[in-house]
Coordinates of N, CA and C in Angstrom, one line a residue:
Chain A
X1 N 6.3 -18.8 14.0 CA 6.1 -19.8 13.0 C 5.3 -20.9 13.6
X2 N 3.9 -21.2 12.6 CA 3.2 -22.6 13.5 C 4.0 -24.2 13.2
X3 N 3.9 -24.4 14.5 CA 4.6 -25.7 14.3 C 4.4 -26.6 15.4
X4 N 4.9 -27.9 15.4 CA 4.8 -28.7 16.4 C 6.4 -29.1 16.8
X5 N 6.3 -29.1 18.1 CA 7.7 -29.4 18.3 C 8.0 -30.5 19.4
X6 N 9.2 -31.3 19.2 CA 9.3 -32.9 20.3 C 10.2 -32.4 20.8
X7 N 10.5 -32.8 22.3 CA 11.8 -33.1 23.3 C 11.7 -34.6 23.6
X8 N 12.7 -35.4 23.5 CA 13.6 -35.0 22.8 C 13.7 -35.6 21.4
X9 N 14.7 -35.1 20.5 CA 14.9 -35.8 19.4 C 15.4 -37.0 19.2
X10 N 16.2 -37.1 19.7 CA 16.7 -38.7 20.0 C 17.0 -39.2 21.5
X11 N 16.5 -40.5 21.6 CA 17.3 -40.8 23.1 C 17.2 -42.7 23.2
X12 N 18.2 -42.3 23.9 CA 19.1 -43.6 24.1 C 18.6 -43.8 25.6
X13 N 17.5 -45.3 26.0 CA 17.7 -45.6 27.4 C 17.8 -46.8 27.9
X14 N 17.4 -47.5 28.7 CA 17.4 -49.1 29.6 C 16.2 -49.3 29.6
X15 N 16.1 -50.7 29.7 CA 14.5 -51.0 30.3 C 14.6 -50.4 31.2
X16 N 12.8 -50.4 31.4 CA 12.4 -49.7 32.7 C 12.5 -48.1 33.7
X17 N 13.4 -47.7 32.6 CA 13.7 -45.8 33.2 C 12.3 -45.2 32.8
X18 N 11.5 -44.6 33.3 CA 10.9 -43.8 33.3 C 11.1 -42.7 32.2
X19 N 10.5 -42.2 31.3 CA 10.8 -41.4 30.2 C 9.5 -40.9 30.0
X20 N 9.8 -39.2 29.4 CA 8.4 -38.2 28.8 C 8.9 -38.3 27.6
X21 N 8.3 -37.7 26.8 CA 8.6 -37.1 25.4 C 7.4 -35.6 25.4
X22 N 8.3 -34.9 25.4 CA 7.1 -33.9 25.0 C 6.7 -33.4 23.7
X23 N 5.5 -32.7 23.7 CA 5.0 -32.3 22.7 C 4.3 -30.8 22.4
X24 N 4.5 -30.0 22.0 CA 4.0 -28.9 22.1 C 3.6 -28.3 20.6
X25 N 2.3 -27.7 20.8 CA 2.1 -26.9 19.6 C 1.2 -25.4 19.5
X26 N 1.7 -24.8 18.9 CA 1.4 -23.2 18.8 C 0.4 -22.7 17.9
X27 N -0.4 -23.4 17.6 CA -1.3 -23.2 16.6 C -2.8 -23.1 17.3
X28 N -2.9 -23.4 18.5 CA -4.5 -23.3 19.3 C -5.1 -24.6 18.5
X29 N -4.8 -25.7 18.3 CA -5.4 -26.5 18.0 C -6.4 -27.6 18.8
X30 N -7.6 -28.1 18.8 CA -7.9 -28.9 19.5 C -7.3 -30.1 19.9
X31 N -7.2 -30.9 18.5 CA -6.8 -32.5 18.5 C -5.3 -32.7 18.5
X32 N -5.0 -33.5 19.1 CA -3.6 -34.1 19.1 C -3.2 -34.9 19.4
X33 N -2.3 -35.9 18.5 CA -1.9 -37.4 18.5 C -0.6 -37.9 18.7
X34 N -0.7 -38.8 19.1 CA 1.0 -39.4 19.1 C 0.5 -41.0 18.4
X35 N 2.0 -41.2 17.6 CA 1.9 -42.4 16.6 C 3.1 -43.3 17.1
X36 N 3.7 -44.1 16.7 CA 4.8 -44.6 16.6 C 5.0 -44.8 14.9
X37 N 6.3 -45.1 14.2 CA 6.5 -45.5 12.9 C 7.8 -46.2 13.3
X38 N 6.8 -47.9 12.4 CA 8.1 -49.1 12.7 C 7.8 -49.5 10.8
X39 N 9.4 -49.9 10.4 CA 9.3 -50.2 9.4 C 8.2 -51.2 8.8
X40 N 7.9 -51.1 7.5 CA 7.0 -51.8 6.9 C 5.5 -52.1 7.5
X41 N 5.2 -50.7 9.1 CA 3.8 -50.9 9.3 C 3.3 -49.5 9.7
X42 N 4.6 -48.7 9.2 CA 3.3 -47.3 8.9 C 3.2 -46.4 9.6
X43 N 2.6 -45.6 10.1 CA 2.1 -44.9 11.1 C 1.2 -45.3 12.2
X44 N 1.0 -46.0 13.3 CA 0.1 -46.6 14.7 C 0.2 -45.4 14.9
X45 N -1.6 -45.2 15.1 CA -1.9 -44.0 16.7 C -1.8 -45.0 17.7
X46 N -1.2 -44.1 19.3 CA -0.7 -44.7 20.4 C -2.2 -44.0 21.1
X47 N -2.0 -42.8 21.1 CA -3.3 -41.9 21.7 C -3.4 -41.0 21.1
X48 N -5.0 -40.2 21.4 CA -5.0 -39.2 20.9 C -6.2 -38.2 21.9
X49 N -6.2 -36.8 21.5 CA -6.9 -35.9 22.5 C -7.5 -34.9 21.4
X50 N -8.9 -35.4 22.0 CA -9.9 -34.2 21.0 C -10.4 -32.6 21.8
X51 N -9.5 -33.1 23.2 CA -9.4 -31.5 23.3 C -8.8 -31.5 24.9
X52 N -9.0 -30.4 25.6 CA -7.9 -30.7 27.2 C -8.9 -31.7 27.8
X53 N -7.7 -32.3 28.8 CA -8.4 -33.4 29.9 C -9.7 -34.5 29.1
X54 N -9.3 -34.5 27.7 CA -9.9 -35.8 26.9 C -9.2 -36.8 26.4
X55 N -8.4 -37.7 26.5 CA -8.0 -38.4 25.8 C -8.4 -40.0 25.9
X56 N -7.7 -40.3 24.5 CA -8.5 -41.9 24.2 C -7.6 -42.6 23.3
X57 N -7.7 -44.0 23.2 CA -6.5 -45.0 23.3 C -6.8 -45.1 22.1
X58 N -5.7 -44.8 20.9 CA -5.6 -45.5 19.8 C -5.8 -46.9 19.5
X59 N -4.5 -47.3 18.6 CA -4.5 -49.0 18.2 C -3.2 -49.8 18.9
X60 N -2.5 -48.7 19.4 CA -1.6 -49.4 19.9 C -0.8 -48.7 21.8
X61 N -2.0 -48.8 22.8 CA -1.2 -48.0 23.7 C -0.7 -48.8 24.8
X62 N -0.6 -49.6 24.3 CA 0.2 -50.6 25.8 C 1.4 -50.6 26.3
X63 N 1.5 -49.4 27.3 CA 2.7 -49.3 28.0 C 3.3 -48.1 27.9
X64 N 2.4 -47.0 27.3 CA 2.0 -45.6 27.2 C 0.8 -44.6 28.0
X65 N 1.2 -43.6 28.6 CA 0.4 -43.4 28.9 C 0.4 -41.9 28.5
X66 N -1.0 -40.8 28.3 CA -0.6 -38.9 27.8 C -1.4 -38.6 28.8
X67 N -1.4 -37.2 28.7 CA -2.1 -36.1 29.8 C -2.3 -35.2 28.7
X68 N -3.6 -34.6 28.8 CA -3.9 -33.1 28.4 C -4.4 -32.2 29.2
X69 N -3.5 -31.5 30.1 CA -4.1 -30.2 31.1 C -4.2 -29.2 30.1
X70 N -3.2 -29.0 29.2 CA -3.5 -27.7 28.3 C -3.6 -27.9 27.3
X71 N -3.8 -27.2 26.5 CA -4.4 -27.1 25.3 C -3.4 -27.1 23.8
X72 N -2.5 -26.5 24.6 CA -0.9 -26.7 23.7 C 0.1 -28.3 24.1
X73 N -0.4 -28.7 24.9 CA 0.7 -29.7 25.7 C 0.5 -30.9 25.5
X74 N 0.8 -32.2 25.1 CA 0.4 -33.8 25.1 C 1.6 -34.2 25.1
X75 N 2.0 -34.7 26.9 CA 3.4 -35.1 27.0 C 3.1 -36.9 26.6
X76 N 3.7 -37.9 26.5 CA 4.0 -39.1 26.1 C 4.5 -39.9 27.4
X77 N 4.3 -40.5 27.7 CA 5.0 -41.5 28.9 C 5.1 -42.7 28.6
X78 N 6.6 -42.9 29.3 CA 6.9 -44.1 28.9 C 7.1 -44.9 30.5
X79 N 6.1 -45.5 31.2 CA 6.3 -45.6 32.8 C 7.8 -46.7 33.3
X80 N 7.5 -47.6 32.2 CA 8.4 -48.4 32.6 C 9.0 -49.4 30.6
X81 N 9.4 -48.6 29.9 CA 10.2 -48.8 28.6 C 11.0 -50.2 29.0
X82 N 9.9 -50.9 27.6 CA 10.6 -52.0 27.1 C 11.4 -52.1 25.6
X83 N 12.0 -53.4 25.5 CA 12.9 -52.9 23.8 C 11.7 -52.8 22.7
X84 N 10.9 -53.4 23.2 CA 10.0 -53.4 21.4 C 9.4 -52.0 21.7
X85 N 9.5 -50.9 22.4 CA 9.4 -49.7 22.4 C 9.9 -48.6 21.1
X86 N 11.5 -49.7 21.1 CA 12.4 -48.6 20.4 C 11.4 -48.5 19.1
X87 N 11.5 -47.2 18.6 CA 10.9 -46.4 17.6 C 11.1 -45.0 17.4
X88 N 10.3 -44.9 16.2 CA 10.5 -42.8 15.9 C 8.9 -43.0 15.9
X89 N 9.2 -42.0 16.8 CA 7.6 -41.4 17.6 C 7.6 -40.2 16.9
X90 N 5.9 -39.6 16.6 CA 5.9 -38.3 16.1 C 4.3 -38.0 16.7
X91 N 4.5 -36.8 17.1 CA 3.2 -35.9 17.9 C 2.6 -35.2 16.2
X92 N 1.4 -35.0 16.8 CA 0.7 -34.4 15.5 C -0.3 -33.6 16.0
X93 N -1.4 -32.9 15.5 CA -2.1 -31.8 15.7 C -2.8 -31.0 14.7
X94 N -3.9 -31.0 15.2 CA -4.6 -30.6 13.8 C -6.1 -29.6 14.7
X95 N -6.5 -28.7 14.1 CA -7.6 -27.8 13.9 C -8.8 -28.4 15.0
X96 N -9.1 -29.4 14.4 CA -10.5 -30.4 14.9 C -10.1 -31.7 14.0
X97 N -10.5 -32.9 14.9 CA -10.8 -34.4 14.3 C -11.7 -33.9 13.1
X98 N -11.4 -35.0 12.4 CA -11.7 -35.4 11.1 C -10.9 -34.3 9.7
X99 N -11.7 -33.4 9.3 CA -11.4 -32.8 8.1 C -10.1 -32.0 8.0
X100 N -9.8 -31.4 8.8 CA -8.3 -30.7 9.1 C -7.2 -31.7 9.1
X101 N -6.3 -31.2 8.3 CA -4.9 -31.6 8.3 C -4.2 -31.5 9.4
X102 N -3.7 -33.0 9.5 CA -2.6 -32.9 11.2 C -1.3 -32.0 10.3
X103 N -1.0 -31.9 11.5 CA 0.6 -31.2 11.5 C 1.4 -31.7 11.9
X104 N 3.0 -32.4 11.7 CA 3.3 -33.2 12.6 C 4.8 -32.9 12.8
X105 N 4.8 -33.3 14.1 CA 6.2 -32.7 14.4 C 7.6 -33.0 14.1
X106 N 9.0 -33.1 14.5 CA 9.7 -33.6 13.7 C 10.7 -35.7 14.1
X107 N 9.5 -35.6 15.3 CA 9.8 -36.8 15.6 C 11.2 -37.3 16.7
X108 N 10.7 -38.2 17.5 CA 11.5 -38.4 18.5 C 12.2 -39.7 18.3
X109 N 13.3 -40.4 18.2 CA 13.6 -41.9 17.6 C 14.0 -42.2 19.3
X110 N 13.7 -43.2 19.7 CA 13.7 -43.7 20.7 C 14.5 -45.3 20.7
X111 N 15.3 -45.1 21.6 CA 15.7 -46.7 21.5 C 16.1 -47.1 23.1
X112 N 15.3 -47.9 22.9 CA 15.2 -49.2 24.8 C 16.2 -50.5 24.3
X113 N 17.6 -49.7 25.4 CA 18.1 -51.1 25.4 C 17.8 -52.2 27.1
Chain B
X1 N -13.5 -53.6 11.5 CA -12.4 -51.9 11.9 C -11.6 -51.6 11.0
X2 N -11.2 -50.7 11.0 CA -10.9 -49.1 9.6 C -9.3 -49.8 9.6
X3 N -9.5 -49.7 8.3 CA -7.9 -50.5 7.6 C -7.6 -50.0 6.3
X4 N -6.6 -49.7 6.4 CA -5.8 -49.2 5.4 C -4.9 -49.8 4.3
X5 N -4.9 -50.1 3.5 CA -3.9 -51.0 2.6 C -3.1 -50.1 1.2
X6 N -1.6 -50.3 1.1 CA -1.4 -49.7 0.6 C -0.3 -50.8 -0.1
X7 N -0.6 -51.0 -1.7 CA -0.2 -52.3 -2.2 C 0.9 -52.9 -2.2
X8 N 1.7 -51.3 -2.7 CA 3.0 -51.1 -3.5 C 3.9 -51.1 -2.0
X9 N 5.0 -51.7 -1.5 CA 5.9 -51.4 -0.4 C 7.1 -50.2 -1.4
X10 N 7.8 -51.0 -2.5 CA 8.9 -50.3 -2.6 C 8.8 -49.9 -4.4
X11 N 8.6 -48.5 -5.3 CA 8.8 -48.2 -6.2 C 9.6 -47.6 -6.5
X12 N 9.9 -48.1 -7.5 CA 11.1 -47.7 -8.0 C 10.9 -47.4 -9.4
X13 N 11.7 -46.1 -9.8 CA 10.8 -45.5 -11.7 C 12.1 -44.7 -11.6
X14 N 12.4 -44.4 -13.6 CA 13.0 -43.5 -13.6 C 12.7 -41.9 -13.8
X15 N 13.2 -41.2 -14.2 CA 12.6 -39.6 -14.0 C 11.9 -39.2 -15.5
X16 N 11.0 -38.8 -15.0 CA 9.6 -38.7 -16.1 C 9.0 -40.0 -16.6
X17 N 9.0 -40.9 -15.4 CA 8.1 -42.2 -15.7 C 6.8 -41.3 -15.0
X18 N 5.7 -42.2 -15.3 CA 4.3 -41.9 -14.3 C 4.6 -42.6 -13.4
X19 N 3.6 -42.2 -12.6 CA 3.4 -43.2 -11.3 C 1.9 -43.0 -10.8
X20 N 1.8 -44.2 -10.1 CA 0.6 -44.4 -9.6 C 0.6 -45.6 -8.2
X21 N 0.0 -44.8 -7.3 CA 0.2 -45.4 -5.8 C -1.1 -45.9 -5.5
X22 N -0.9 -47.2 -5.1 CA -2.7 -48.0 -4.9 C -3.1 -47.4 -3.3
X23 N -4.2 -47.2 -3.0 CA -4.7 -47.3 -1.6 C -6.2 -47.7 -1.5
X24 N -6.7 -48.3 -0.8 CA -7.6 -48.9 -0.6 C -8.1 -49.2 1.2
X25 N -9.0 -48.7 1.2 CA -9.5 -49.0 2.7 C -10.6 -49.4 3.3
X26 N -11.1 -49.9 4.7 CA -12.1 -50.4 4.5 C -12.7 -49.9 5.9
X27 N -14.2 -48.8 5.7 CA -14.4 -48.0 6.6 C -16.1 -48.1 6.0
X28 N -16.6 -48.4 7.2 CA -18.4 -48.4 6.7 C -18.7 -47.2 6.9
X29 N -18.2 -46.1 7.4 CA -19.0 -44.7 7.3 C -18.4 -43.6 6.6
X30 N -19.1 -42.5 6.7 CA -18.3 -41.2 5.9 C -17.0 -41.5 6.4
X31 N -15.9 -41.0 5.4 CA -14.4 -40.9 5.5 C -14.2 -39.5 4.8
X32 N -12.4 -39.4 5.3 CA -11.7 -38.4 5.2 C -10.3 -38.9 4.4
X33 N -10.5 -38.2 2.9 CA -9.0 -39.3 3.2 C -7.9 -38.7 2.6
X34 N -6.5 -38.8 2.5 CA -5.0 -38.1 2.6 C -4.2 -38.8 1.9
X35 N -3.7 -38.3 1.3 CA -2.0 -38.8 1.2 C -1.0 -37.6 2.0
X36 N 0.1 -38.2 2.5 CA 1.0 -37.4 2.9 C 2.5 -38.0 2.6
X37 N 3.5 -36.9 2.3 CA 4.7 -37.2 2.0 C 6.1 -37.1 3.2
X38 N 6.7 -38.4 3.2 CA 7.8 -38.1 4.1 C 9.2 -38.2 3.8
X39 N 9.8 -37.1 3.2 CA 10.9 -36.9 2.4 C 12.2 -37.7 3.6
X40 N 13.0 -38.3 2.8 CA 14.2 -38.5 4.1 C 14.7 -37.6 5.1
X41 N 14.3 -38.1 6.2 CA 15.2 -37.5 7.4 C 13.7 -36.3 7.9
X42 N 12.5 -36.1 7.0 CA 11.7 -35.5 7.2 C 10.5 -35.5 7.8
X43 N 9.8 -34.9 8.6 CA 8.0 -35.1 9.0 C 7.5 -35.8 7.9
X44 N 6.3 -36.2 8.7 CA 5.2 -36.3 6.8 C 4.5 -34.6 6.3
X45 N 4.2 -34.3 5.5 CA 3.3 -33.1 5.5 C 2.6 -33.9 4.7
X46 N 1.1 -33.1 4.8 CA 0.5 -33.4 3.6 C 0.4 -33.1 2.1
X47 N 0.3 -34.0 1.1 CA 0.1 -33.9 -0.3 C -1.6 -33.2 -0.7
X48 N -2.2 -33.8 -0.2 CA -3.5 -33.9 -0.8 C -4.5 -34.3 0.6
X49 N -5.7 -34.0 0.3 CA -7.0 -34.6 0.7 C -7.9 -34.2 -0.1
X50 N -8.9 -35.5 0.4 CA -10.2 -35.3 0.0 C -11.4 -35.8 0.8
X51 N -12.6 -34.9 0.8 CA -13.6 -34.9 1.9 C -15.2 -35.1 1.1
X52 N -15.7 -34.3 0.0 CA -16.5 -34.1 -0.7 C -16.3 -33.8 -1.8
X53 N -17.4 -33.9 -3.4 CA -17.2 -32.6 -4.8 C -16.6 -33.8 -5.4
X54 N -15.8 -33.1 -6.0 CA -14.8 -33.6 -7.7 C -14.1 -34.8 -7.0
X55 N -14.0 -36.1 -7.1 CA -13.5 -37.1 -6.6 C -11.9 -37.1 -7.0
X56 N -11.7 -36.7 -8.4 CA -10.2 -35.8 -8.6 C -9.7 -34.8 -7.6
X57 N -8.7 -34.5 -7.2 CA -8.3 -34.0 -6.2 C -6.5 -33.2 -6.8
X58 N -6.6 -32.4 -6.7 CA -4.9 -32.0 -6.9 C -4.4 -31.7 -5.9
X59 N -3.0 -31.9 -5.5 CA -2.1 -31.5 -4.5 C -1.4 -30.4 -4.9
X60 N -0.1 -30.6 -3.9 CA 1.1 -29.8 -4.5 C 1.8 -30.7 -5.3
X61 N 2.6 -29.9 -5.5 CA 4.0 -30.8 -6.5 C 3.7 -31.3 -7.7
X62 N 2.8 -31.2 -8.1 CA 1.8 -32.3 -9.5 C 1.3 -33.3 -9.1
X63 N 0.8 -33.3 -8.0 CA 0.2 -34.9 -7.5 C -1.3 -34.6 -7.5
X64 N -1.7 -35.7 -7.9 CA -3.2 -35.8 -7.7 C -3.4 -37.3 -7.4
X65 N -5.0 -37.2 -7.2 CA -5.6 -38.6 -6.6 C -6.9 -38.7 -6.8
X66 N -7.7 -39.9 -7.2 CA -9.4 -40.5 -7.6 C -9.4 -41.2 -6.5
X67 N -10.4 -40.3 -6.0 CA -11.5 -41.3 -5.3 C -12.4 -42.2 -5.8
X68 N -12.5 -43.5 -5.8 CA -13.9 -44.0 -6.2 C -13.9 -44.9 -5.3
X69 N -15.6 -44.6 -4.9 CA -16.0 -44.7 -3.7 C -16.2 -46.5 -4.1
X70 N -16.8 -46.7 -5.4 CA -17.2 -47.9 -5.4 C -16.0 -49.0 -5.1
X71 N -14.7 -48.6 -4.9 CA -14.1 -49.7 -5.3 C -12.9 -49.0 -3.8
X72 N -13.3 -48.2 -3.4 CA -13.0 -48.1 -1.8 C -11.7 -48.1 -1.7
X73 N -11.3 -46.8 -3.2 CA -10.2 -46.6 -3.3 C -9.3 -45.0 -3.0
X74 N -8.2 -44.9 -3.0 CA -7.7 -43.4 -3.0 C -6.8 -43.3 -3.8
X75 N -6.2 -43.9 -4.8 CA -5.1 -43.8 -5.4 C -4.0 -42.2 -6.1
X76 N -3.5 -42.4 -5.7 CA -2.1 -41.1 -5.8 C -1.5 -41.2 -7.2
X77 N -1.5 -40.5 -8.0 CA -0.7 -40.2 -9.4 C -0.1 -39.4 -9.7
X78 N 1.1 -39.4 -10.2 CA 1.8 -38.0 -10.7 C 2.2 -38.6 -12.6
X79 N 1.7 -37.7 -13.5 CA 2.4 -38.0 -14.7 C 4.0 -38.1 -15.1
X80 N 4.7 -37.3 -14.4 CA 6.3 -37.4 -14.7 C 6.9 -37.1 -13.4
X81 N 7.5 -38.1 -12.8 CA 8.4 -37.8 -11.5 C 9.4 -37.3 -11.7
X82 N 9.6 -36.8 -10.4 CA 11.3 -36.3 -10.4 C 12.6 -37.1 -9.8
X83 N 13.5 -36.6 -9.7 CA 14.5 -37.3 -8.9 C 14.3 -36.6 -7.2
X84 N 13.1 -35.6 -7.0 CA 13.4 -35.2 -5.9 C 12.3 -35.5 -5.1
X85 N 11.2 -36.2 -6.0 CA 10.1 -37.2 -5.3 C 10.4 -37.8 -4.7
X86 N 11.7 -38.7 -4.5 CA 12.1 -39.9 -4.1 C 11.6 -39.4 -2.5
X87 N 11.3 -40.4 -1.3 CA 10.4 -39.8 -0.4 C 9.6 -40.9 -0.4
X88 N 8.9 -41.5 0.8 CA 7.9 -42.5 1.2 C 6.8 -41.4 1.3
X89 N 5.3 -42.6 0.9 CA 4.1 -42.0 1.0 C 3.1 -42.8 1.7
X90 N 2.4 -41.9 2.0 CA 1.4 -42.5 3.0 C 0.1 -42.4 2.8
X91 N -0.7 -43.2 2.6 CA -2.1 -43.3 2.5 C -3.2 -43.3 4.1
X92 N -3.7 -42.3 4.7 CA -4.2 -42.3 5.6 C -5.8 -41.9 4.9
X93 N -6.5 -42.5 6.5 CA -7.8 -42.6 6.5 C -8.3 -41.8 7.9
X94 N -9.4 -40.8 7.6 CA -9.7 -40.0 8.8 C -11.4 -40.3 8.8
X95 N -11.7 -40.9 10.1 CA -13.0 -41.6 10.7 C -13.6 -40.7 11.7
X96 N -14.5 -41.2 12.4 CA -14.7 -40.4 13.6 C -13.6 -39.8 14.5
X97 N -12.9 -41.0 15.2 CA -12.3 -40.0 16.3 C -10.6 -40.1 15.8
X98 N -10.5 -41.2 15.0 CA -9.1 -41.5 14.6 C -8.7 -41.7 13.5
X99 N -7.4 -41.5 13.3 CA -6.7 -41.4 12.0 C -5.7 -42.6 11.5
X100 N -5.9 -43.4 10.4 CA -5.1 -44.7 10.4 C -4.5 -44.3 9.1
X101 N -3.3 -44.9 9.1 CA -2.6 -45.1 8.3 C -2.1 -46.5 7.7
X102 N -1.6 -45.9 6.3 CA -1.5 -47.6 5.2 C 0.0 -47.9 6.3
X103 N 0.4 -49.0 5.5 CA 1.9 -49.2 5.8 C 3.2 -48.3 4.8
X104 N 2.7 -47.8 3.8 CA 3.9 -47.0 3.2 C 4.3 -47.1 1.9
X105 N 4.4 -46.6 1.2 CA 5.6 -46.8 -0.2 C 6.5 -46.2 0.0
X106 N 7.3 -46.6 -0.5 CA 8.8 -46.1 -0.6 C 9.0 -46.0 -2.0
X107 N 9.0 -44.7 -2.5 CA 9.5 -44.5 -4.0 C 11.0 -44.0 -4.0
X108 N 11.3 -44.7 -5.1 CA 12.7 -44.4 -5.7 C 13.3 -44.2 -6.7
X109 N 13.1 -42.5 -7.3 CA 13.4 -42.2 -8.6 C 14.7 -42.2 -8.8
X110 N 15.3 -42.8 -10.0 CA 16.5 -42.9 -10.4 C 16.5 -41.8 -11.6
X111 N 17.6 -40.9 -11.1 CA 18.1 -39.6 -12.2 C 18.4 -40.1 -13.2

């Protein structure tokens, strides 16, 4: 089944712990994004990767950092998690930037206490 | 820089009202543009796009959407909702390298 899939789905942490979120997708796709969604402002891209070992800073990446070694893989870092962090994170993926439909995964809710 | 505006926060209709979702964005070069649906507890998937051709657009579900370019809009319509619409929507815009999103509606059909 093509799909995108997050580790983890929910997680509960402290300031400052170190945390991944991964992201994986099975479709051979180029592009792939990570967003945040906070009430009443939508979907933020954090980053995004127009293909392996490319990536580039959306609208909101301060205090995030991704990697693309493979072509399936765009893990999420969180180096050192503060509370305005907490959020539902979702990975997405799509064919090629622009005209293709992302795919998006089922989302990670994240909370920094 | 590419901005998305989406008018309506929270609608609310009953079943077999019309509806109609504003979007409006502001992007000086060719665009890509989407609605996508995010049922509770759900991903978003996509409803619709539009790239080129018929500025009408049909989706799934009975949804469609007009483009007009002059007034730098994408607006979303369905003639008769359901109770199983109810579900936030999203008005996104696809540019060169990035993808923005409105802030959201929240529809809420009453049975």
């Amino acid at each position: 089944e093509a799909q995108v899939t997050q580790n983890p789905r929910y997680l509960i942490t402290v300031t400052g712990k170190k945390l991944t979120v991964t992201c994986s997708q099975n479709m051979n796709h180029e592009y792939m994004s990570w967003y945040r969604q906070d009430p009443g402002l939508g979907l933020r891209q954090i980053y995004y990767s127009m293909n392996v070992e490319v990536t580039d800073k959306g609208d909101v990446p301060e205090g995030y950092k991704v990697s693309r070694k493979e072509k399936r893989n765009f893990p999420l870092i969180l180096e050192s998690p503060s509370p305005n962090q907490t959020s539902l994170y979702f990975c997405a993926s799509s064919l090629y930037q622009g005209r293709n439909e992302q795919f998006f995964g089922p989302g990670t809710r994240l909370t920094v206490l | 820089a590419q901005s998305v505006s989406q008018h309506n926060h929270h609608v609310i209709l009953s079943e077999a009202a019309s509806l109609e979702l504003g979007c409006n964005y502001s992007y000086g070069g060719t665009v890509n543009l989407f609605w996508y649906v995010q049922y509770p507890g759900q991903h978003l998937q996509l409803l619709l796009k539009y790239f080129s051709g018929d500025p009408l657009v049909k989706g799934i579900k009975g949804f469609e959407a007009e483009f007009i370019k002059s007034k730098f809009s994408f607006n979303l319509r369905k003639p008769s909702v359901q109770w199983s619409d109810t579900a936030e929507y999203f008005c996104a815009v696809n540019g060169a390298n990035d993808m923005r999103f409105g802030a959201g509606t929240r529809l809420t059909v009453k049975p």
